[in-house]
Short mmCIF file of C-alpha atoms in Angstrom, two decimals:
data_model
loop_
_atom_site.label_atom_id
_atom_site.label_comp_id
_atom_site.label_asym_id
_atom_site.label_seq_id
_atom_site.Cartn_x
_atom_site.Cartn_y
_atom_site.Cartn_z
CA MET A 1221 127.34 53.80 41.26
CA PRO A 1222 128.18 54.09 38.05
CA VAL A 1223 126.62 57.48 37.55
CA ARG A 1224 128.77 57.40 34.44
CA THR A 1225 127.58 55.98 31.17
CA ARG A 1226 130.98 55.35 29.55
CA VAL A 1227 130.70 51.58 29.75
CA ALA A 1228 128.40 50.44 26.95
CA ALA A 1229 126.96 47.57 28.93
CA LEU A 1230 125.96 49.80 31.81
CA ALA A 1231 124.51 52.30 29.40
CA ALA A 1232 122.36 49.56 27.91
CA LEU A 1233 121.10 48.60 31.33
CA THR A 1234 120.44 52.23 32.16
CA ALA A 1235 118.23 52.45 29.07
CA THR A 1236 115.88 49.88 30.65
CA ALA A 1237 115.41 52.00 33.75
CA LEU A 1238 112.15 52.61 35.42
CA ALA A 1239 111.08 55.91 34.08
CA VAL A 1240 109.17 57.09 36.28
CA GLY A 1241 89.24 72.68 38.95
CA ALA A 1242 87.33 73.98 41.60
CA ALA A 1243 83.70 75.11 41.62
CA ALA A 1244 82.64 78.21 43.61
CA THR A 1245 79.51 78.09 45.78
CA THR A 1246 77.44 81.24 46.36
CA GLN A 1247 75.90 81.61 49.81
CA ALA A 1248 72.34 82.97 49.92
CA GLY A 1249 72.12 86.58 51.07
CA ALA A 1250 75.88 87.11 51.13
CA ALA A 1251 77.80 89.57 49.00
CA PRO A 1252 80.14 87.95 46.41
CA GLY A 1253 83.25 89.34 48.05
CA GLU A 1254 82.15 88.18 51.48
CA THR A 1255 81.45 84.69 50.14
CA VAL A 1256 84.94 84.41 48.64
CA GLN A 1257 86.54 85.56 51.88
CA LYS A 1258 84.55 83.07 53.98
CA ASN A 1259 85.30 80.20 51.62
CA ALA A 1260 89.01 81.03 51.57
CA ALA A 1261 89.13 81.28 55.36
CA ALA A 1262 87.33 77.95 55.78
CA LYS A 1263 89.65 76.26 53.32
CA SER A 1264 92.72 77.67 55.03
CA ALA A 1265 91.52 76.56 58.46
CA SER A 1266 90.66 73.01 57.37
CA ALA A 1267 93.67 72.30 55.15
CA PRO A 1268 96.59 70.51 56.86
CA LYS A 1269 99.93 72.22 56.83
CA LYS A 1270 102.12 70.98 54.00
CA ALA A 1271 105.31 69.33 55.20
CA ALA A 1272 108.54 70.95 54.14
CA ALA A 1273 110.20 69.30 51.14
CA PRO A 1274 113.47 67.48 51.86
CA ARG A 1275 116.58 69.49 51.07
CA PHE A 1276 119.34 68.29 48.75
CA LEU A 1277 123.11 68.41 48.95
CA ALA A 1278 124.95 71.43 47.60
CA ALA A 1279 127.94 71.06 45.28
CA SER A 1280 130.28 72.14 48.08
CA GLU A 1281 129.13 69.19 50.24
CA LEU A 1282 130.41 66.50 47.87
CA PRO A 1283 133.88 64.91 48.18
CA PRO A 1284 136.46 67.53 47.11
CA HIS A 1285 137.50 67.51 43.46
CA PRO A 1286 140.34 69.51 41.79
CA THR A 1287 137.99 71.15 39.27
CA GLY A 1288 135.13 71.67 41.71
CA TRP A 1289 131.53 70.50 41.34
CA THR A 1290 128.55 71.91 39.46
CA ALA A 1291 125.06 71.08 40.75
CA GLY A 1292 122.06 70.72 38.47
CA PRO A 1293 118.48 71.59 39.42
CA VAL A 1294 116.31 69.37 41.58
CA THR A 1295 114.21 67.36 39.13
CA ASP A 1296 111.23 65.02 39.45
CA GLY A 1297 111.67 61.33 38.71
CA PHE A 1298 114.13 58.54 39.38
CA PRO A 1299 117.57 59.25 37.86
CA GLU A 1300 118.72 56.99 35.05
CA GLN A 1301 122.24 57.34 36.48
CA LEU A 1302 121.26 54.84 39.19
CA ALA A 1303 119.32 52.51 36.91
CA TYR A 1304 122.21 50.10 36.42
CA CYS A 1305 121.69 48.90 40.00
CA LEU A 1306 118.30 50.21 41.12
CA GLY A 1307 116.13 51.08 38.12
CA GLU A 1308 114.24 47.79 38.00
CA GLY A 1309 114.20 47.21 41.74
CA VAL A 1310 112.65 50.33 43.22
CA PRO A 1311 108.95 50.56 44.17
CA ALA A 1312 106.85 53.25 42.48
CA TYR A 1313 107.18 56.47 44.48
CA ASP A 1314 107.44 60.17 43.63
CA TYR A 1315 111.22 60.44 43.47
CA ARG A 1316 113.19 63.66 43.07
CA HIS A 1317 116.87 63.91 42.19
CA ARG A 1318 119.82 66.21 41.55
CA LEU A 1319 122.81 65.55 39.31
CA PHE A 1320 126.34 66.84 39.89
CA HIS A 1321 129.32 66.91 37.56
CA THR A 1322 132.94 68.02 37.37
CA GLU A 1323 135.01 69.17 34.40
CA LEU A 1324 136.61 65.74 34.23
CA ASP A 1325 135.10 62.27 34.45
CA THR A 1326 133.76 62.37 38.03
CA SER A 1327 130.02 62.70 38.59
CA ALA A 1328 127.46 62.23 41.35
CA VAL A 1329 123.72 62.01 41.94
CA GLN A 1330 121.30 62.23 44.87
CA VAL A 1331 117.76 60.86 44.83
CA THR A 1332 115.25 61.44 47.63
CA VAL A 1333 111.74 60.13 48.28
CA VAL A 1334 109.14 60.70 51.00
CA THR A 1335 107.17 57.52 51.67
CA GLY A 1336 103.86 57.24 53.50
CA SER A 1337 105.26 56.29 56.89
CA ALA A 1338 108.42 55.46 58.81
CA THR A 1339 107.61 51.77 58.35
CA LYS A 1340 107.43 52.19 54.58
CA GLY A 1341 110.60 54.26 54.66
CA LYS A 1342 112.45 51.48 56.45
CA ALA A 1343 111.13 48.90 53.99
CA LEU A 1344 112.30 51.00 51.04
CA ALA A 1345 115.75 51.57 52.54
CA ASP A 1346 116.10 47.83 53.18
CA ARG A 1347 115.05 47.09 49.60
CA LEU A 1348 117.56 49.54 48.16
CA ASN A 1349 120.38 48.11 50.26
CA LYS A 1350 119.56 44.60 49.06
CA GLU A 1351 119.51 45.73 45.43
CA ILE A 1352 122.90 47.42 45.79
CA HIS A 1353 124.35 44.41 47.61
CA ALA A 1354 123.31 42.15 44.72
CA CYS A 1355 124.32 44.60 41.98
CA ALA A 1356 127.78 43.20 41.19
CA ALA A 1357 126.53 39.63 40.76
CA ARG A 1358 123.57 40.83 38.70
CA LEU A 1359 125.80 42.81 36.33
CA GLU A 1360 128.10 39.83 35.78
CA ARG A 1361 125.11 37.58 35.11
CA LEU A 1362 123.54 39.96 32.60
CA TYR A 1363 126.77 41.13 30.95
CA PRO A 1364 129.48 38.42 30.64
CA GLU A 1365 131.97 41.02 29.37
CA ILE A 1366 131.88 42.79 32.77
CA GLU A 1367 133.69 41.77 35.92
CA ALA A 1368 132.19 43.47 38.98
CA GLU A 1369 133.08 43.57 42.66
CA GLY A 1370 130.86 44.98 45.39
CA ARG A 1371 132.01 45.99 48.85
CA PHE A 1372 130.15 46.99 51.99
CA PHE A 1373 131.78 49.86 53.88
CA GLY A 1374 129.61 49.84 56.99
CA THR A 1375 126.93 51.99 58.58
CA LEU A 1376 126.82 55.61 59.70
CA PRO A 1377 125.24 56.81 62.97
CA VAL A 1378 122.84 59.43 61.60
CA GLU A 1379 119.07 59.70 62.21
CA GLU A 1380 117.64 56.23 61.41
CA GLY A 1381 120.97 55.21 59.92
CA ALA A 1382 122.86 55.13 56.63
CA THR A 1383 124.87 52.47 54.83
CA VAL A 1384 127.82 52.85 52.46
CA HIS A 1385 128.60 50.54 49.54
CA GLY A 1386 131.22 50.36 46.81
CA LEU A 1387 131.17 48.90 43.31
CA HIS A 1388 134.05 48.36 40.88
CA THR A 1389 133.50 47.27 37.29
CA GLU A 1390 135.95 46.28 34.57
CA THR A 1391 135.09 45.38 31.00
CA SER A 1392 136.79 42.85 28.76
CA TYR A 1393 138.29 45.74 26.78
CA GLY A 1394 139.86 47.32 29.88
CA ALA A 1395 137.50 50.14 30.93
CA THR A 1396 137.27 50.43 34.72
CA ASP A 1397 134.94 52.42 36.95
CA VAL A 1398 134.65 52.78 40.71
CA ASN A 1399 131.48 53.89 42.44
CA LEU A 1400 130.35 54.67 45.96
CA LEU A 1401 126.71 54.59 47.07
CA SER A 1402 124.91 55.36 50.29
CA VAL A 1403 121.36 54.74 51.48
CA GLY A 1404 120.15 56.89 54.38
CA ARG A 1405 116.84 57.40 56.17
CA ASP A 1406 115.21 60.06 58.34
CA GLY A 1407 111.82 58.75 59.41
CA ARG A 1408 109.72 58.19 56.29
CA THR A 1409 112.23 59.91 53.99
CA VAL A 1410 114.94 57.96 52.17
CA THR A 1411 117.88 59.37 50.24
CA VAL A 1412 120.50 57.69 48.04
CA VAL A 1413 123.79 59.32 47.06
CA GLY A 1414 126.01 57.97 44.30
CA TRP A 1415 129.52 59.00 43.25
CA GLY A 1416 131.58 57.57 40.39
CA GLN A 1417 134.65 57.98 38.21
CA MET A 1418 137.21 55.96 36.25
CA GLY A 1419 139.53 53.88 38.42
CA ASP A 1420 139.38 51.32 41.19
CA PHE A 1421 138.73 51.27 44.93
CA ASP A 1422 142.09 52.88 45.69
CA ASP A 1423 140.93 55.96 43.77
CA ALA A 1424 137.68 56.37 45.71
CA PRO A 1425 137.53 59.08 48.44
CA LEU A 1426 135.80 56.83 50.95
CA ALA A 1427 136.28 58.99 54.06
CA ALA A 1428 135.04 62.12 52.27
CA PHE A 1429 132.11 60.25 50.77
CA LYS A 1430 131.02 59.04 54.20
CA LYS A 1431 130.88 62.68 55.32
CA THR A 1432 128.77 63.48 52.28
CA ALA A 1433 126.47 60.54 52.95
CA LYS A 1434 125.97 61.63 56.54
CA LYS A 1435 125.36 65.24 55.48
CA ALA A 1436 122.75 64.09 52.95
CA VAL A 1437 120.66 62.64 55.78
CA THR A 1438 121.13 65.39 58.36
CA LYS A 1439 120.30 68.05 55.76
CA LEU A 1440 116.96 66.53 54.74
CA TYR A 1441 115.05 68.44 57.46
#
């Protein structure tokens, strides 16, 4: 994806990423305590139930790694680790994300967003897939010192569906990175998972990543 920032050109692109009282009323003839109770009861009865927040992957649900994974906290905002492909192409929503890392060079990220409707969720997922599909060509156009190859690894039968992509980059001075990305949707909620490390496509745990991508969608709710 590259969630990594080792390559200077990708780091530069990441730096351009999209960052992303009450007044009480006293009722005539009512005791203060009674008024508070009535107001609280009325507010509770009229307020809609808040939907449960989408859940995130745990470290143990990522592709196995010899050193194991460490998960960071769930944080507001769009992660800069995905900005190299998505930072300038995502609509403004309230994104939340979680970063994961190992003791070596492998890292991962998950970003999740709840849109206003299933229709908007589908539109966002389609937009993200298009941005990822065009990422390799865009990187080569913006950074002549980078050679990039994108691959599409198919869809996954989960909720409203998920797609899996791959990206390999190599710089003119020999640094190589391989990345896997997935875009999944459950109704109006969209989640993206990215995994990356040094190497090429032969070094990527595609089968394990597909399991992770599927789990990321089924675990949302």
